[in-house]
């Protein structure tokens, strides 16, 4: 009986499997041997794909991508300087790369093929070794302006004076930096890879003792502060202002004994300056009319005049007491309102060129009317200036050379000149005043004069201008 050929077929299949296995083993060993000199499959370092790279190759790739962030030196919140003098030649990842490669098993590369993409097992973040030049660090350190100032060890204590700020104390340092010790610690911080360093946090300052001269300056400043630790508020009767630290300093003078005292001459000059600023009585003044016209008037009987003698006395007493106080200004001549705006919000304007009388009451237009003022042809011009209503009378007979005129409402302003009705006139305004004007008074239509008389009180300012 003959045997079949089936076993030969089985042998061919087995042989095929054997050959395929040998191929896989050879491929596996080939790849494994390939990775013995380079990084294994799917190796990422600092985000760069380093598979198959040697240490030298990976080092160059990482160096090209790395940027030194710089070292920041501070003094509290103050920036002293930033060091960033690092080149690519100073950077080296070789040591860390060698450690990774030494721990790598090239024969486990198939595991990476199936698992590394998800696990990130061979993903690494490395910091380089940086070769810092200590001489360059020292040169940078000593080039810093703040360090140069600290290195002088200068300690300035002195008083400064200005009329705007009074006395101010300059004290440049309460402590000084140990410059040499700081250099050692800053250098070590940079070389160890630290990116910031605070001189105050690391306790590198030591106190500078005050000299005897320094203490004298400090004592003087303390005395000045004690002398000026109060405020005088002046109430002008309409506006106010305060005499505070700088102003009080301006009244002090140092004595031969080094003590600061208030100077009587300076006090008198200060009160005189207040008069120059706030006095309006009989002074030229520039005003804006209710209509918005800018005018300049001088003279008149209305305005404020500070009583300098009384104010000097008050200020000397107040400076001696050194207490917070509010003081009402004393006037030798007083308007209804104090301060520069002494017209207040109720007053009368007489515009001679336009022959208009305007009355403002409580800040609002109350009355506007045509009038007739003094006869220019006969040189009886109505006087310009700032005056006030100093009386009120009904049914008054006005008398003068060659005339006697009855008026229903009389409001005198200055030297027999006043505001009144004029029933003998049929027309007001225009250029009547140039040839047929009054004896100097402000002639006003009856109805408007009645309204004015009934609503305006004695003392109300009257601004008369001829521009």
GROMACS .gro file of C-alpha atoms in nm:
model
  467
    1UNK     CA    1   0.000   0.000   0.000
    2UNK     CA    2   0.139   0.356  -0.095
    3UNK     CA    3   0.180   0.651   0.152
    4UNK     CA    4   0.009   0.993   0.082
    5UNK     CA    5   0.202   1.328   0.038
    6UNK     CA    6   0.008   1.518   0.314
    7UNK     CA    7   0.294   1.538   0.569
    8UNK     CA    8   0.512   1.722   0.317
    9UNK     CA    9   0.248   1.997   0.299
   10UNK     CA   10   0.251   2.030   0.678
   11UNK     CA   11   0.628   2.068   0.675
   12UNK     CA   12   0.607   2.354   0.424
   13UNK     CA   13   0.363   2.546   0.643
   14UNK     CA   14   0.580   2.498   0.947
   15UNK     CA   15   0.880   2.611   0.750
   16UNK     CA   16   0.692   2.924   0.638
   17UNK     CA   17   0.601   3.011   0.996
   18UNK     CA   18   0.960   2.958   1.100
   19UNK     CA   19   1.093   3.184   0.831
   20UNK     CA   20   0.839   3.459   0.916
   21UNK     CA   21   0.930   3.434   1.282
   22UNK     CA   22   1.296   3.461   1.196
   23UNK     CA   23   1.217   3.770   0.986
   24UNK     CA   24   1.028   3.932   1.271
   25UNK     CA   25   1.306   3.850   1.513
   26UNK     CA   26   1.562   3.994   1.278
   27UNK     CA   27   1.353   4.311   1.227
   28UNK     CA   28   1.303   4.340   1.603
   29UNK     CA   29   1.675   4.298   1.670
   30UNK     CA   30   1.764   4.541   1.391
   31UNK     CA   31   1.540   4.812   1.537
   32UNK     CA   32   1.659   4.735   1.890
   33UNK     CA   33   2.024   4.765   1.782
   34UNK     CA   34   1.937   5.089   1.600
   35UNK     CA   35   1.797   5.239   1.922
   36UNK     CA   36   2.104   5.142   2.127
   37UNK     CA   37   2.279   5.455   1.997
   38UNK     CA   38   1.974   5.680   1.985
   39UNK     CA   39   1.652   5.756   2.164
   40UNK     CA   40   1.379   5.495   2.146
   41UNK     CA   41   1.061   5.502   1.943
   42UNK     CA   42   0.818   5.790   2.013
   43UNK     CA   43   1.053   5.985   2.243
   44UNK     CA   44   0.964   6.353   2.290
   45UNK     CA   45   1.191   6.592   2.481
   46UNK     CA   46   1.080   6.951   2.547
   47UNK     CA   47   0.814   6.895   2.282
   48UNK     CA   48   1.066   6.791   2.013
   49UNK     CA   49   1.052   6.445   1.849
   50UNK     CA   50   1.391   6.292   1.929
   51UNK     CA   51   1.340   5.931   1.817
   52UNK     CA   52   1.661   5.785   1.673
   53UNK     CA   53   1.869   6.093   1.759
   54UNK     CA   54   2.201   6.062   1.935
   55UNK     CA   55   2.272   6.266   2.245
   56UNK     CA   56   2.472   6.514   2.039
   57UNK     CA   57   2.196   6.553   1.780
   58UNK     CA   58   1.922   6.594   2.041
   59UNK     CA   59   2.139   6.843   2.229
   60UNK     CA   60   2.171   7.066   1.922
   61UNK     CA   61   1.797   7.051   1.855
   62UNK     CA   62   1.709   7.147   2.212
   63UNK     CA   63   1.971   7.423   2.225
   64UNK     CA   64   1.827   7.577   1.908
   65UNK     CA   65   1.481   7.591   2.064
   66UNK     CA   66   1.578   7.709   2.415
   67UNK     CA   67   1.568   8.076   2.521
   68UNK     CA   68   1.707   8.183   2.857
   69UNK     CA   69   1.424   8.374   3.032
   70UNK     CA   70   1.658   8.610   3.214
   71UNK     CA   71   1.734   8.675   3.580
   72UNK     CA   72   1.553   8.960   3.760
   73UNK     CA   73   1.712   9.146   4.052
   74UNK     CA   74   1.471   9.348   4.267
   75UNK     CA   75   1.463   9.565   4.578
   76UNK     CA   76   1.112   9.513   4.706
   77UNK     CA   77   0.885   9.637   4.427
   78UNK     CA   78   1.171   9.830   4.264
   79UNK     CA   79   1.342   9.668   3.964
   80UNK     CA   80   1.720   9.686   4.003
   81UNK     CA   81   1.819   9.507   3.680
   82UNK     CA   82   1.782   9.204   3.450
   83UNK     CA   83   2.063   8.967   3.349
   84UNK     CA   84   2.020   8.779   3.019
   85UNK     CA   85   2.374   8.749   2.878
   86UNK     CA   86   2.348   8.379   2.782
   87UNK     CA   87   2.443   8.246   2.435
   88UNK     CA   88   2.368   7.909   2.272
   89UNK     CA   89   2.728   7.803   2.342
   90UNK     CA   90   2.658   7.843   2.715
   91UNK     CA   91   2.367   7.595   2.704
   92UNK     CA   92   2.405   7.215   2.735
   93UNK     CA   93   2.140   6.941   2.770
   94UNK     CA   94   2.394   6.654   2.738
   95UNK     CA   95   2.394   6.543   3.102
   96UNK     CA   96   2.019   6.506   3.127
   97UNK     CA   97   2.002   6.347   2.782
   98UNK     CA   98   2.263   6.091   2.888
   99UNK     CA   99   2.057   6.003   3.194
  100UNK     CA  100   1.747   5.944   2.982
  101UNK     CA  101   1.939   5.733   2.728
  102UNK     CA  102   2.105   5.527   3.003
  103UNK     CA  103   1.765   5.435   3.148
  104UNK     CA  104   1.624   5.347   2.809
  105UNK     CA  105   1.583   4.974   2.715
  106UNK     CA  106   1.610   4.953   2.336
  107UNK     CA  107   1.458   4.604   2.332
  108UNK     CA  108   1.123   4.733   2.461
  109UNK     CA  109   1.061   4.952   2.161
  110UNK     CA  110   0.751   4.750   2.049
  111UNK     CA  111   0.583   4.850   2.373
  112UNK     CA  112   0.630   5.216   2.276
  113UNK     CA  113   0.474   5.144   1.938
  114UNK     CA  114   0.145   5.044   2.096
  115UNK     CA  115   0.132   5.244   2.419
  116UNK     CA  116   0.343   5.561   2.407
  117UNK     CA  117   0.107   5.778   2.206
  118UNK     CA  118  -0.152   5.761   2.482
  119UNK     CA  119   0.065   5.732   2.792
  120UNK     CA  120   0.337   5.981   2.700
  121UNK     CA  121   0.582   5.760   2.887
  122UNK     CA  122   0.886   5.885   2.700
  123UNK     CA  123   0.785   6.252   2.697
  124UNK     CA  124   1.035   6.461   2.900
  125UNK     CA  125   1.085   6.823   3.004
  126UNK     CA  126   1.449   6.911   3.059
  127UNK     CA  127   1.630   7.219   3.185
  128UNK     CA  128   1.977   7.274   3.048
  129UNK     CA  129   2.300   7.322   3.230
  130UNK     CA  130   2.413   7.679   3.168
  131UNK     CA  131   2.777   7.775   3.188
  132UNK     CA  132   2.764   8.121   3.348
  133UNK     CA  133   3.062   8.351   3.337
  134UNK     CA  134   3.104   8.485   3.690
  135UNK     CA  135   3.320   8.777   3.571
  136UNK     CA  136   3.044   8.883   3.331
  137UNK     CA  137   2.787   8.861   3.612
  138UNK     CA  138   3.004   9.081   3.833
  139UNK     CA  139   3.051   9.336   3.552
  140UNK     CA  140   2.674   9.348   3.496
  141UNK     CA  141   2.608   9.380   3.869
  142UNK     CA  142   2.843   9.674   3.919
  143UNK     CA  143   2.707   9.847   3.605
  144UNK     CA  144   2.361   9.882   3.761
  145UNK     CA  145   2.285  10.242   3.856
  146UNK     CA  146   2.113  10.143   4.180
  147UNK     CA  147   2.415   9.934   4.285
  148UNK     CA  148   2.651  10.219   4.198
  149UNK     CA  149   2.453  10.452   4.426
  150UNK     CA  150   2.444  10.190   4.700
  151UNK     CA  151   2.817  10.134   4.663
  152UNK     CA  152   2.894  10.498   4.746
  153UNK     CA  153   2.744  10.450   5.092
  154UNK     CA  154   2.629  10.815   5.080
  155UNK     CA  155   2.366  10.917   5.335
  156UNK     CA  156   2.215  11.261   5.280
  157UNK     CA  157   1.998  11.428   5.543
  158UNK     CA  158   1.904  11.790   5.473
  159UNK     CA  159   1.615  12.036   5.468
  160UNK     CA  160   1.475  12.188   5.150
  161UNK     CA  161   1.254  12.495   5.138
  162UNK     CA  162   1.019  12.632   4.873
  163UNK     CA  163   0.724  12.872   4.897
  164UNK     CA  164   0.505  12.610   4.728
  165UNK     CA  165   0.589  12.315   4.954
  166UNK     CA  166   0.733  12.468   5.268
  167UNK     CA  167   1.009  12.269   5.441
  168UNK     CA  168   1.067  11.914   5.321
  169UNK     CA  169   1.314  11.659   5.456
  170UNK     CA  170   1.552  11.472   5.228
  171UNK     CA  171   1.669  11.148   5.388
  172UNK     CA  172   1.816  10.935   5.111
  173UNK     CA  173   1.875  10.620   5.316
  174UNK     CA  174   1.769  10.466   5.638
  175UNK     CA  175   1.982  10.162   5.550
  176UNK     CA  176   2.249  10.059   5.299
  177UNK     CA  177   2.316   9.749   5.092
  178UNK     CA  178   2.603   9.514   5.177
  179UNK     CA  179   2.725   9.538   4.817
  180UNK     CA  180   2.996   9.269   4.823
  181UNK     CA  181   2.787   9.014   5.010
  182UNK     CA  182   2.499   9.079   4.774
  183UNK     CA  183   2.724   9.013   4.472
  184UNK     CA  184   2.820   8.671   4.607
  185UNK     CA  185   2.459   8.572   4.674
  186UNK     CA  186   2.327   8.711   4.344
  187UNK     CA  187   2.600   8.525   4.152
  188UNK     CA  188   2.516   8.198   4.327
  189UNK     CA  189   2.146   8.250   4.259
  190UNK     CA  190   2.208   8.302   3.887
  191UNK     CA  191   2.447   8.007   3.858
  192UNK     CA  192   2.208   7.775   4.043
  193UNK     CA  193   1.933   7.849   3.792
  194UNK     CA  194   1.717   8.088   3.997
  195UNK     CA  195   1.533   8.344   3.786
  196UNK     CA  196   1.473   8.615   4.047
  197UNK     CA  197   1.626   8.753   4.365
  198UNK     CA  198   1.508   9.020   4.607
  199UNK     CA  199   1.775   9.208   4.802
  200UNK     CA  200   1.535   9.308   5.081
  201UNK     CA  201   1.382   8.962   5.125
  202UNK     CA  202   1.732   8.815   5.168
  203UNK     CA  203   1.816   9.069   5.440
  204UNK     CA  204   2.112   9.231   5.266
  205UNK     CA  205   2.060   9.581   5.410
  206UNK     CA  206   2.209   9.717   5.727
  207UNK     CA  207   2.120  10.039   5.911
  208UNK     CA  208   2.332  10.351   5.862
  209UNK     CA  209   2.376  10.546   6.186
  210UNK     CA  210   2.293  10.916   6.177
  211UNK     CA  211   2.576  11.160   6.234
  212UNK     CA  212   2.550  11.445   6.483
  213UNK     CA  213   2.482  11.683   6.191
  214UNK     CA  214   2.210  11.452   6.063
  215UNK     CA  215   2.042  11.454   6.403
  216UNK     CA  216   2.046  11.835   6.412
  217UNK     CA  217   1.863  11.843   6.078
  218UNK     CA  218   1.611  11.585   6.199
  219UNK     CA  219   1.554  11.784   6.519
  220UNK     CA  220   1.497  12.103   6.318
  221UNK     CA  221   1.246  11.930   6.092
  222UNK     CA  222   1.067  11.786   6.394
  223UNK     CA  223   1.043  12.131   6.546
  224UNK     CA  224   0.908  12.276   6.221
  225UNK     CA  225   0.640  12.007   6.204
  226UNK     CA  226   0.543  12.077   6.564
  227UNK     CA  227   0.520  12.451   6.493
  228UNK     CA  228   0.297  12.401   6.189
  229UNK     CA  229   0.066  12.119   6.300
  230UNK     CA  230  -0.258  12.318   6.268
  231UNK     CA  231  -0.469  12.501   6.009
  232UNK     CA  232  -0.621  12.849   6.005
  233UNK     CA  233  -0.928  12.884   5.785
  234UNK     CA  234  -1.022  13.236   5.676
  235UNK     CA  235  -1.392  13.304   5.613
  236UNK     CA  236  -1.414  13.600   5.378
  237UNK     CA  237  -1.794  13.609   5.388
  238UNK     CA  238  -1.858  13.454   5.048
  239UNK     CA  239  -1.547  13.245   4.995
  240UNK     CA  240  -1.280  13.096   5.217
  241UNK     CA  241  -0.924  12.967   5.210
  242UNK     CA  242  -0.696  12.786   5.452
  243UNK     CA  243  -0.353  12.867   5.584
  244UNK     CA  244  -0.189  12.523   5.595
  245UNK     CA  245   0.157  12.370   5.621
  246UNK     CA  246   0.338  12.539   5.329
  247UNK     CA  247   0.192  12.882   5.415
  248UNK     CA  248   0.283  12.847   5.781
  249UNK     CA  249   0.637  12.747   5.684
  250UNK     CA  250   0.662  13.069   5.485
  251UNK     CA  251   0.608  13.264   5.809
  252UNK     CA  252   0.892  13.090   5.996
  253UNK     CA  253   1.252  13.201   6.026
  254UNK     CA  254   1.544  13.019   6.190
  255UNK     CA  255   1.704  13.189   6.488
  256UNK     CA  256   2.070  13.200   6.588
  257UNK     CA  257   1.998  12.913   6.826
  258UNK     CA  258   1.875  12.694   6.538
  259UNK     CA  259   1.510  12.710   6.648
  260UNK     CA  260   1.238  12.812   6.401
  261UNK     CA  261   0.999  13.087   6.514
  262UNK     CA  262   0.723  13.289   6.350
  263UNK     CA  263   0.860  13.613   6.205
  264UNK     CA  264   0.654  13.929   6.278
  265UNK     CA  265   0.777  14.099   5.962
  266UNK     CA  266   0.671  13.801   5.750
  267UNK     CA  267   0.330  13.799   5.920
  268UNK     CA  268   0.278  14.167   5.834
  269UNK     CA  269   0.386  14.112   5.474
  270UNK     CA  270   0.151  13.816   5.446
  271UNK     CA  271  -0.150  14.019   5.562
  272UNK     CA  272  -0.049  14.295   5.319
  273UNK     CA  273  -0.045  14.036   5.042
  274UNK     CA  274  -0.398  13.931   5.136
  275UNK     CA  275  -0.506  14.290   5.100
  276UNK     CA  276  -0.340  14.311   4.761
  277UNK     CA  277  -0.531  14.001   4.655
  278UNK     CA  278  -0.874  14.047   4.810
  279UNK     CA  279  -0.925  14.423   4.855
  280UNK     CA  280  -1.167  14.563   4.597
  281UNK     CA  281  -1.256  14.898   4.751
  282UNK     CA  282  -1.152  15.189   4.524
  283UNK     CA  283  -0.940  14.952   4.316
  284UNK     CA  284  -0.944  14.895   3.943
  285UNK     CA  285  -1.118  14.570   3.869
  286UNK     CA  286  -1.188  14.367   3.558
  287UNK     CA  287  -1.535  14.213   3.547
  288UNK     CA  288  -1.756  14.017   3.313
  289UNK     CA  289  -2.103  14.170   3.275
  290UNK     CA  290  -2.419  13.962   3.277
  291UNK     CA  291  -2.423  13.981   2.896
  292UNK     CA  292  -2.069  13.838   2.884
  293UNK     CA  293  -1.883  14.161   2.807
  294UNK     CA  294  -1.540  14.202   2.970
  295UNK     CA  295  -1.499  14.549   3.123
  296UNK     CA  296  -1.253  14.733   3.344
  297UNK     CA  297  -1.379  14.985   3.600
  298UNK     CA  298  -1.209  15.175   3.878
  299UNK     CA  299  -1.318  15.377   4.174
  300UNK     CA  300  -1.654  15.378   4.343
  301UNK     CA  301  -1.779  15.344   4.697
  302UNK     CA  302  -1.846  14.971   4.702
  303UNK     CA  303  -1.598  14.699   4.787
  304UNK     CA  304  -1.398  14.522   5.058
  305UNK     CA  305  -1.093  14.652   5.239
  306UNK     CA  306  -0.920  14.427   5.491
  307UNK     CA  307  -0.836  14.582   5.827
  308UNK     CA  308  -0.466  14.495   5.820
  309UNK     CA  309  -0.393  14.606   6.175
  310UNK     CA  310  -0.663  14.381   6.323
  311UNK     CA  311  -0.569  14.090   6.098
  312UNK     CA  312  -0.200  14.110   6.190
  313UNK     CA  313  -0.298  14.101   6.557
  314UNK     CA  314  -0.525  13.800   6.503
  315UNK     CA  315  -0.267  13.603   6.305
  316UNK     CA  316   0.010  13.658   6.561
  317UNK     CA  317  -0.221  13.534   6.837
  318UNK     CA  318  -0.333  13.233   6.631
  319UNK     CA  319   0.027  13.135   6.549
  320UNK     CA  320   0.112  13.149   6.919
  321UNK     CA  321  -0.182  12.921   7.010
  322UNK     CA  322  -0.112  12.669   6.730
  323UNK     CA  323  -0.473  12.550   6.719
  324UNK     CA  324  -0.708  12.472   6.433
  325UNK     CA  325  -0.940  12.768   6.397
  326UNK     CA  326  -1.185  12.937   6.160
  327UNK     CA  327  -1.168  13.315   6.150
  328UNK     CA  328  -1.404  13.570   5.995
  329UNK     CA  329  -1.202  13.832   5.813
  330UNK     CA  330  -1.218  14.179   5.969
  331UNK     CA  331  -1.282  14.461   5.719
  332UNK     CA  332  -1.239  14.836   5.756
  333UNK     CA  333  -1.475  14.871   5.459
  334UNK     CA  334  -1.712  14.585   5.380
  335UNK     CA  335  -1.924  14.494   5.081
  336UNK     CA  336  -2.230  14.270   5.098
  337UNK     CA  337  -2.019  13.972   4.989
  338UNK     CA  338  -1.661  13.889   5.074
  339UNK     CA  339  -1.389  13.760   4.846
  340UNK     CA  340  -1.313  13.868   4.494
  341UNK     CA  341  -1.670  13.823   4.372
  342UNK     CA  342  -1.805  14.086   4.607
  343UNK     CA  343  -2.098  14.175   4.381
  344UNK     CA  344  -2.266  13.853   4.492
  345UNK     CA  345  -2.567  13.724   4.302
  346UNK     CA  346  -2.790  14.033   4.334
  347UNK     CA  347  -2.671  14.357   4.173
  348UNK     CA  348  -2.752  14.625   3.915
  349UNK     CA  349  -2.560  14.704   3.597
  350UNK     CA  350  -2.582  15.035   3.413
  351UNK     CA  351  -2.440  15.019   3.059
  352UNK     CA  352  -2.390  15.384   2.957
  353UNK     CA  353  -2.300  15.333   2.586
  354UNK     CA  354  -2.605  15.110   2.532
  355UNK     CA  355  -2.829  15.302   2.777
  356UNK     CA  356  -2.942  14.984   2.949
  357UNK     CA  357  -3.009  14.903   3.312
  358UNK     CA  358  -2.995  14.534   3.400
  359UNK     CA  359  -3.091  14.393   3.738
  360UNK     CA  360  -2.974  14.045   3.840
  361UNK     CA  361  -3.145  13.898   4.145
  362UNK     CA  362  -3.042  13.570   4.306
  363UNK     CA  363  -2.825  13.496   4.005
  364UNK     CA  364  -3.108  13.535   3.750
  365UNK     CA  365  -3.212  13.818   3.521
  366UNK     CA  366  -3.483  14.013   3.702
  367UNK     CA  367  -3.517  14.330   3.496
  368UNK     CA  368  -3.377  14.487   3.183
  369UNK     CA  369  -3.483  14.834   3.074
  370UNK     CA  370  -3.380  15.131   2.860
  371UNK     CA  371  -3.264  15.433   3.060
  372UNK     CA  372  -3.128  15.784   3.010
  373UNK     CA  373  -2.803  15.876   3.188
  374UNK     CA  374  -2.612  16.205   3.233
  375UNK     CA  375  -2.598  16.468   2.960
  376UNK     CA  376  -2.264  16.434   2.785
  377UNK     CA  377  -2.299  16.762   2.596
  378UNK     CA  378  -2.314  16.956   2.922
  379UNK     CA  379  -2.051  16.742   3.090
  380UNK     CA  380  -2.297  16.592   3.337
  381UNK     CA  381  -2.186  16.236   3.268
  382UNK     CA  382  -2.303  15.963   3.505
  383UNK     CA  383  -1.990  15.858   3.697
  384UNK     CA  384  -1.857  15.506   3.623
  385UNK     CA  385  -1.743  15.277   3.902
  386UNK     CA  386  -1.882  15.028   4.151
  387UNK     CA  387  -2.127  15.185   4.393
  388UNK     CA  388  -2.425  15.070   4.598
  389UNK     CA  389  -2.777  15.176   4.683
  390UNK     CA  390  -2.737  15.369   5.006
  391UNK     CA  391  -3.099  15.471   5.055
  392UNK     CA  392  -3.459  15.446   4.933
  393UNK     CA  393  -3.727  15.716   4.933
  394UNK     CA  394  -4.067  15.776   4.777
  395UNK     CA  395  -4.200  16.111   4.655
  396UNK     CA  396  -3.871  16.293   4.668
  397UNK     CA  397  -3.807  16.636   4.513
  398UNK     CA  398  -3.465  16.648   4.352
  399UNK     CA  399  -3.317  16.997   4.356
  400UNK     CA  400  -3.023  17.154   4.183
  401UNK     CA  401  -2.914  17.478   4.014
  402UNK     CA  402  -3.217  17.590   3.821
  403UNK     CA  403  -3.437  17.284   3.869
  404UNK     CA  404  -3.660  17.098   4.115
  405UNK     CA  405  -3.802  16.766   3.996
  406UNK     CA  406  -4.050  16.540   4.172
  407UNK     CA  407  -3.980  16.168   4.151
  408UNK     CA  408  -4.191  15.884   4.284
  409UNK     CA  409  -3.904  15.644   4.357
  410UNK     CA  410  -3.556  15.753   4.456
  411UNK     CA  411  -3.256  15.519   4.508
  412UNK     CA  412  -2.936  15.725   4.556
  413UNK     CA  413  -2.601  15.578   4.443
  414UNK     CA  414  -2.327  15.844   4.483
  415UNK     CA  415  -2.303  16.222   4.552
  416UNK     CA  416  -2.665  16.303   4.463
  417UNK     CA  417  -2.664  16.070   4.163
  418UNK     CA  418  -2.922  15.794   4.182
  419UNK     CA  419  -3.176  15.583   4.000
  420UNK     CA  420  -3.528  15.725   3.971
  421UNK     CA  421  -3.835  15.743   3.753
  422UNK     CA  422  -3.879  16.038   3.512
  423UNK     CA  423  -4.243  16.098   3.417
  424UNK     CA  424  -4.137  16.400   3.212
  425UNK     CA  425  -3.974  16.171   2.956
  426UNK     CA  426  -4.164  15.996   2.678
  427UNK     CA  427  -3.863  15.805   2.546
  428UNK     CA  428  -3.568  15.619   2.696
  429UNK     CA  429  -3.255  15.461   2.551
  430UNK     CA  430  -3.082  15.535   2.223
  431UNK     CA  431  -2.858  15.844   2.211
  432UNK     CA  432  -3.085  16.082   2.403
  433UNK     CA  433  -2.826  16.107   2.680
  434UNK     CA  434  -2.570  16.266   2.451
  435UNK     CA  435  -2.764  16.595   2.416
  436UNK     CA  436  -3.075  16.567   2.633
  437UNK     CA  437  -2.948  16.357   2.919
  438UNK     CA  438  -3.001  16.394   3.290
  439UNK     CA  439  -2.804  16.591   3.546
  440UNK     CA  440  -2.615  16.264   3.613
  441UNK     CA  441  -2.893  16.038   3.745
  442UNK     CA  442  -3.020  15.723   3.578
  443UNK     CA  443  -3.368  15.805   3.450
  444UNK     CA  444  -3.585  15.493   3.438
  445UNK     CA  445  -3.939  15.427   3.305
  446UNK     CA  446  -4.200  15.448   3.583
  447UNK     CA  447  -4.323  15.087   3.579
  448UNK     CA  448  -3.971  14.942   3.576
  449UNK     CA  449  -3.856  15.184   3.843
  450UNK     CA  450  -4.148  15.084   4.065
  451UNK     CA  451  -4.058  14.715   4.018
  452UNK     CA  452  -3.694  14.788   4.096
  453UNK     CA  453  -3.777  14.992   4.406
  454UNK     CA  454  -4.004  14.724   4.548
  455UNK     CA  455  -3.757  14.437   4.501
  456UNK     CA  456  -3.408  14.576   4.558
  457UNK     CA  457  -3.272  14.653   4.904
  458UNK     CA  458  -3.035  14.914   5.039
  459UNK     CA  459  -2.674  14.800   5.004
  460UNK     CA  460  -2.723  14.636   4.664
  461UNK     CA  461  -2.415  14.693   4.441
  462UNK     CA  462  -2.449  14.911   4.131
  463UNK     CA  463  -2.196  14.861   3.853
  464UNK     CA  464  -2.181  15.159   3.615
  465UNK     CA  465  -1.953  15.140   3.310
  466UNK     CA  466  -1.897  15.342   2.997
  467UNK     CA  467  -1.707  15.100   2.770
   0.00000   0.00000   0.00000
